[in-house]
JSON list of C-alpha atoms in Angstrom, two decimals:
[
{"chain": "A", "resi": 1, "resn": "MET", "atom": "CA", "xyz": [-11.43, -31.52, -43.55]},
{"chain": "A", "resi": 2, "resn": "ASP", "atom": "CA", "xyz": [-9.85, -31.36, -47.01]},
{"chain": "A", "resi": 3, "resn": "GLU", "atom": "CA", "xyz": [-12.12, -34.14, -48.27]},
{"chain": "A", "resi": 4, "resn": "TYR", "atom": "CA", "xyz": [-15.24, -32.01, -47.82]},
{"chain": "A", "resi": 5, "resn": "GLU", "atom": "CA", "xyz": [-16.61, -29.62, -50.45]},
{"chain": "A", "resi": 6, "resn": "TRP", "atom": "CA", "xyz": [-17.30, -26.45, -48.45]},
{"chain": "A", "resi": 7, "resn": "ASP", "atom": "CA", "xyz": [-20.04, -23.92, -49.05]},
{"chain": "A", "resi": 8, "resn": "ASP", "atom": "CA", "xyz": [-21.00, -20.78, -47.12]},
{"chain": "A", "resi": 9, "resn": "ARG", "atom": "CA", "xyz": [-24.61, -20.80, -46.02]},
{"chain": "A", "resi": 10, "resn": "LEU", "atom": "CA", "xyz": [-26.81, -18.50, -43.99]},
{"chain": "A", "resi": 11, "resn": "PHE", "atom": "CA", "xyz": [-26.06, -20.17, -40.65]},
{"chain": "A", "resi": 12, "resn": "GLY", "atom": "CA", "xyz": [-22.40, -21.08, -41.22]},
{"chain": "A", "resi": 13, "resn": "LYS", "atom": "CA", "xyz": [-20.27, -23.34, -43.36]},
{"chain": "A", "resi": 14, "resn": "VAL", "atom": "CA", "xyz": [-21.50, -26.67, -44.73]},
{"chain": "A", "resi": 15, "resn": "GLY", "atom": "CA", "xyz": [-19.17, -29.38, -45.98]},
{"chain": "A", "resi": 16, "resn": "ILE", "atom": "CA", "xyz": [-20.33, -32.37, -48.01]},
{"chain": "A", "resi": 17, "resn": "LYS", "atom": "CA", "xyz": [-18.25, -35.51, -48.49]},
{"chain": "A", "resi": 18, "resn": "ARG", "atom": "CA", "xyz": [-19.23, -38.40, -50.75]},
{"chain": "A", "resi": 19, "resn": "VAL", "atom": "CA", "xyz": [-17.98, -41.84, -49.70]},
{"chain": "A", "resi": 20, "resn": "GLU", "atom": "CA", "xyz": [-18.53, -44.79, -52.05]},
{"chain": "A", "resi": 21, "resn": "THR", "atom": "CA", "xyz": [-18.32, -48.42, -51.02]},
{"chain": "A", "resi": 22, "resn": "LYS", "atom": "CA", "xyz": [-19.03, -51.57, -53.00]},
{"chain": "A", "resi": 23, "resn": "ARG", "atom": "CA", "xyz": [-22.80, -51.53, -52.37]},
{"chain": "A", "resi": 24, "resn": "PHE", "atom": "CA", "xyz": [-23.59, -48.18, -50.74]},
{"chain": "A", "resi": 25, "resn": "ILE", "atom": "CA", "xyz": [-22.99, -44.46, -51.17]},
{"chain": "A", "resi": 26, "resn": "ARG", "atom": "CA", "xyz": [-22.81, -42.26, -48.08]},
{"chain": "A", "resi": 27, "resn": "PHE", "atom": "CA", "xyz": [-23.11, -38.49, -48.05]},
{"chain": "A", "resi": 28, "resn": "GLU", "atom": "CA", "xyz": [-21.66, -36.85, -44.93]},
{"chain": "A", "resi": 29, "resn": "HIS", "atom": "CA", "xyz": [-22.81, -33.33, -44.09]},
{"chain": "A", "resi": 30, "resn": "LEU", "atom": "CA", "xyz": [-20.67, -31.35, -41.66]},
{"chain": "A", "resi": 31, "resn": "LYS", "atom": "CA", "xyz": [-22.17, -28.05, -40.47]},
{"chain": "A", "resi": 32, "resn": "VAL", "atom": "CA", "xyz": [-19.94, -25.58, -38.63]},
{"chain": "A", "resi": 33, "resn": "LYS", "atom": "CA", "xyz": [-21.30, -22.44, -36.99]},
{"chain": "A", "resi": 34, "resn": "GLN", "atom": "CA", "xyz": [-19.27, -19.89, -35.09]},
{"chain": "A", "resi": 35, "resn": "LYS", "atom": "CA", "xyz": [-20.65, -18.98, -31.67]},
{"chain": "A", "resi": 36, "resn": "GLU", "atom": "CA", "xyz": [-19.60, -16.36, -29.11]},
{"chain": "A", "resi": 37, "resn": "ASN", "atom": "CA", "xyz": [-17.52, -18.77, -27.09]},
{"chain": "A", "resi": 38, "resn": "GLY", "atom": "CA", "xyz": [-16.36, -21.24, -29.74]},
{"chain": "A", "resi": 39, "resn": "TYR", "atom": "CA", "xyz": [-17.76, -23.35, -32.54]},
{"chain": "A", "resi": 40, "resn": "TRP", "atom": "CA", "xyz": [-20.83, -25.53, -32.90]},
{"chain": "A", "resi": 41, "resn": "TYR", "atom": "CA", "xyz": [-20.81, -28.41, -35.35]},
{"chain": "A", "resi": 42, "resn": "SER", "atom": "CA", "xyz": [-23.17, -31.11, -36.47]},
{"chain": "A", "resi": 43, "resn": "ARG", "atom": "CA", "xyz": [-22.43, -34.15, -38.62]},
{"chain": "A", "resi": 44, "resn": "THR", "atom": "CA", "xyz": [-25.08, -36.25, -40.33]},
{"chain": "A", "resi": 45, "resn": "SER", "atom": "CA", "xyz": [-24.86, -39.09, -42.84]},
{"chain": "A", "resi": 46, "resn": "TYR", "atom": "CA", "xyz": [-27.28, -40.22, -45.51]},
{"chain": "A", "resi": 47, "resn": "TRP", "atom": "CA", "xyz": [-26.96, -43.73, -46.94]},
{"chain": "A", "resi": 48, "resn": "PHE", "atom": "CA", "xyz": [-28.10, -44.81, -50.40]},
{"chain": "A", "resi": 49, "resn": "ILE", "atom": "CA", "xyz": [-28.01, -48.14, -52.20]},
{"chain": "A", "resi": 50, "resn": "ARG", "atom": "CA", "xyz": [-25.62, -48.07, -55.13]},
{"chain": "A", "resi": 51, "resn": "PHE", "atom": "CA", "xyz": [-27.24, -48.98, -58.45]},
{"chain": "A", "resi": 52, "resn": "PRO", "atom": "CA", "xyz": [-24.83, -49.66, -61.33]},
{"chain": "A", "resi": 53, "resn": "TYR", "atom": "CA", "xyz": [-26.94, -47.97, -64.01]},
{"chain": "A", "resi": 54, "resn": "CYS", "atom": "CA", "xyz": [-27.26, -44.62, -62.17]},
{"chain": "A", "resi": 55, "resn": "LYS", "atom": "CA", "xyz": [-24.94, -41.92, -63.51]},
{"chain": "A", "resi": 56, "resn": "ASN", "atom": "CA", "xyz": [-25.57, -38.98, -61.15]},
{"chain": "A", "resi": 57, "resn": "ASP", "atom": "CA", "xyz": [-26.87, -38.27, -57.66]},
{"chain": "A", "resi": 58, "resn": "THR", "atom": "CA", "xyz": [-30.41, -37.45, -58.80]},
{"chain": "A", "resi": 59, "resn": "GLN", "atom": "CA", "xyz": [-30.77, -40.83, -60.48]},
{"chain": "A", "resi": 60, "resn": "ILE", "atom": "CA", "xyz": [-29.44, -42.53, -57.33]},
{"chain": "A", "resi": 61, "resn": "LEU", "atom": "CA", "xyz": [-32.04, -40.71, -55.23]},
{"chain": "A", "resi": 62, "resn": "VAL", "atom": "CA", "xyz": [-34.92, -41.65, -57.58]},
{"chain": "A", "resi": 63, "resn": "ALA", "atom": "CA", "xyz": [-33.77, -45.29, -57.76]},
{"chain": "A", "resi": 64, "resn": "ASN", "atom": "CA", "xyz": [-33.61, -45.49, -53.95]},
{"chain": "A", "resi": 65, "resn": "ILE", "atom": "CA", "xyz": [-37.09, -43.99, -53.58]},
{"chain": "A", "resi": 66, "resn": "VAL", "atom": "CA", "xyz": [-38.50, -46.50, -56.08]},
{"chain": "A", "resi": 67, "resn": "ALA", "atom": "CA", "xyz": [-36.72, -49.38, -54.32]},
{"chain": "A", "resi": 68, "resn": "LEU", "atom": "CA", "xyz": [-38.13, -48.22, -50.97]},
{"chain": "A", "resi": 69, "resn": "ILE", "atom": "CA", "xyz": [-41.68, -48.05, -52.37]},
{"chain": "A", "resi": 70, "resn": "ILE", "atom": "CA", "xyz": [-41.37, -51.55, -53.86]},
{"chain": "A", "resi": 71, "resn": "MET", "atom": "CA", "xyz": [-39.99, -52.97, -50.60]},
{"chain": "A", "resi": 72, "resn": "LEU", "atom": "CA", "xyz": [-42.77, -51.37, -48.56]},
{"chain": "A", "resi": 73, "resn": "GLN", "atom": "CA", "xyz": [-45.39, -52.86, -50.90]},
{"chain": "A", "resi": 74, "resn": "VAL", "atom": "CA", "xyz": [-43.83, -56.33, -50.62]},
{"chain": "A", "resi": 75, "resn": "ILE", "atom": "CA", "xyz": [-43.64, -56.10, -46.83]},
{"chain": "A", "resi": 76, "resn": "GLY", "atom": "CA", "xyz": [-47.24, -54.85, -46.71]},
{"chain": "A", "resi": 77, "resn": "ARG", "atom": "CA", "xyz": [-48.49, -57.76, -48.80]},
{"chain": "A", "resi": 78, "resn": "ILE", "atom": "CA", "xyz": [-46.60, -60.28, -46.70]},
{"chain": "A", "resi": 79, "resn": "PHE", "atom": "CA", "xyz": [-47.94, -58.73, -43.51]},
{"chain": "A", "resi": 80, "resn": "SER", "atom": "CA", "xyz": [-51.53, -58.63, -44.79]},
{"chain": "A", "resi": 81, "resn": "SER", "atom": "CA", "xyz": [-51.40, -62.25, -45.94]},
{"chain": "A", "resi": 82, "resn": "LEU", "atom": "CA", "xyz": [-50.01, -63.30, -42.55]},
{"chain": "A", "resi": 83, "resn": "MET", "atom": "CA", "xyz": [-52.75, -61.39, -40.73]},
{"chain": "A", "resi": 84, "resn": "SER", "atom": "CA", "xyz": [-55.55, -62.81, -42.89]},
{"chain": "A", "resi": 85, "resn": "SER", "atom": "CA", "xyz": [-54.31, -66.40, -42.61]},
{"chain": "A", "resi": 86, "resn": "SER", "atom": "CA", "xyz": [-53.95, -66.32, -38.82]},
{"chain": "A", "resi": 87, "resn": "PHE", "atom": "CA", "xyz": [-57.63, -65.54, -38.17]}
]
């Protein structure tokens, strides 16, 4: 719990933890909301490819979006060439 950066939001507390590995960066979001009979929590993770030239989180997000678009175009071209050659 100490590893998270906590922030008070409208529907409870939100903690964000950044975990870096050799090739990936993972952001863990932990949401805690107090209910009448206890607590409700939800934990989600978002994975990003680590690019060495990116200096902040916004650049990492943009680089991952561009990489996703390029990969989808390559997969689309491979798929369309396979479909056109089979008929």
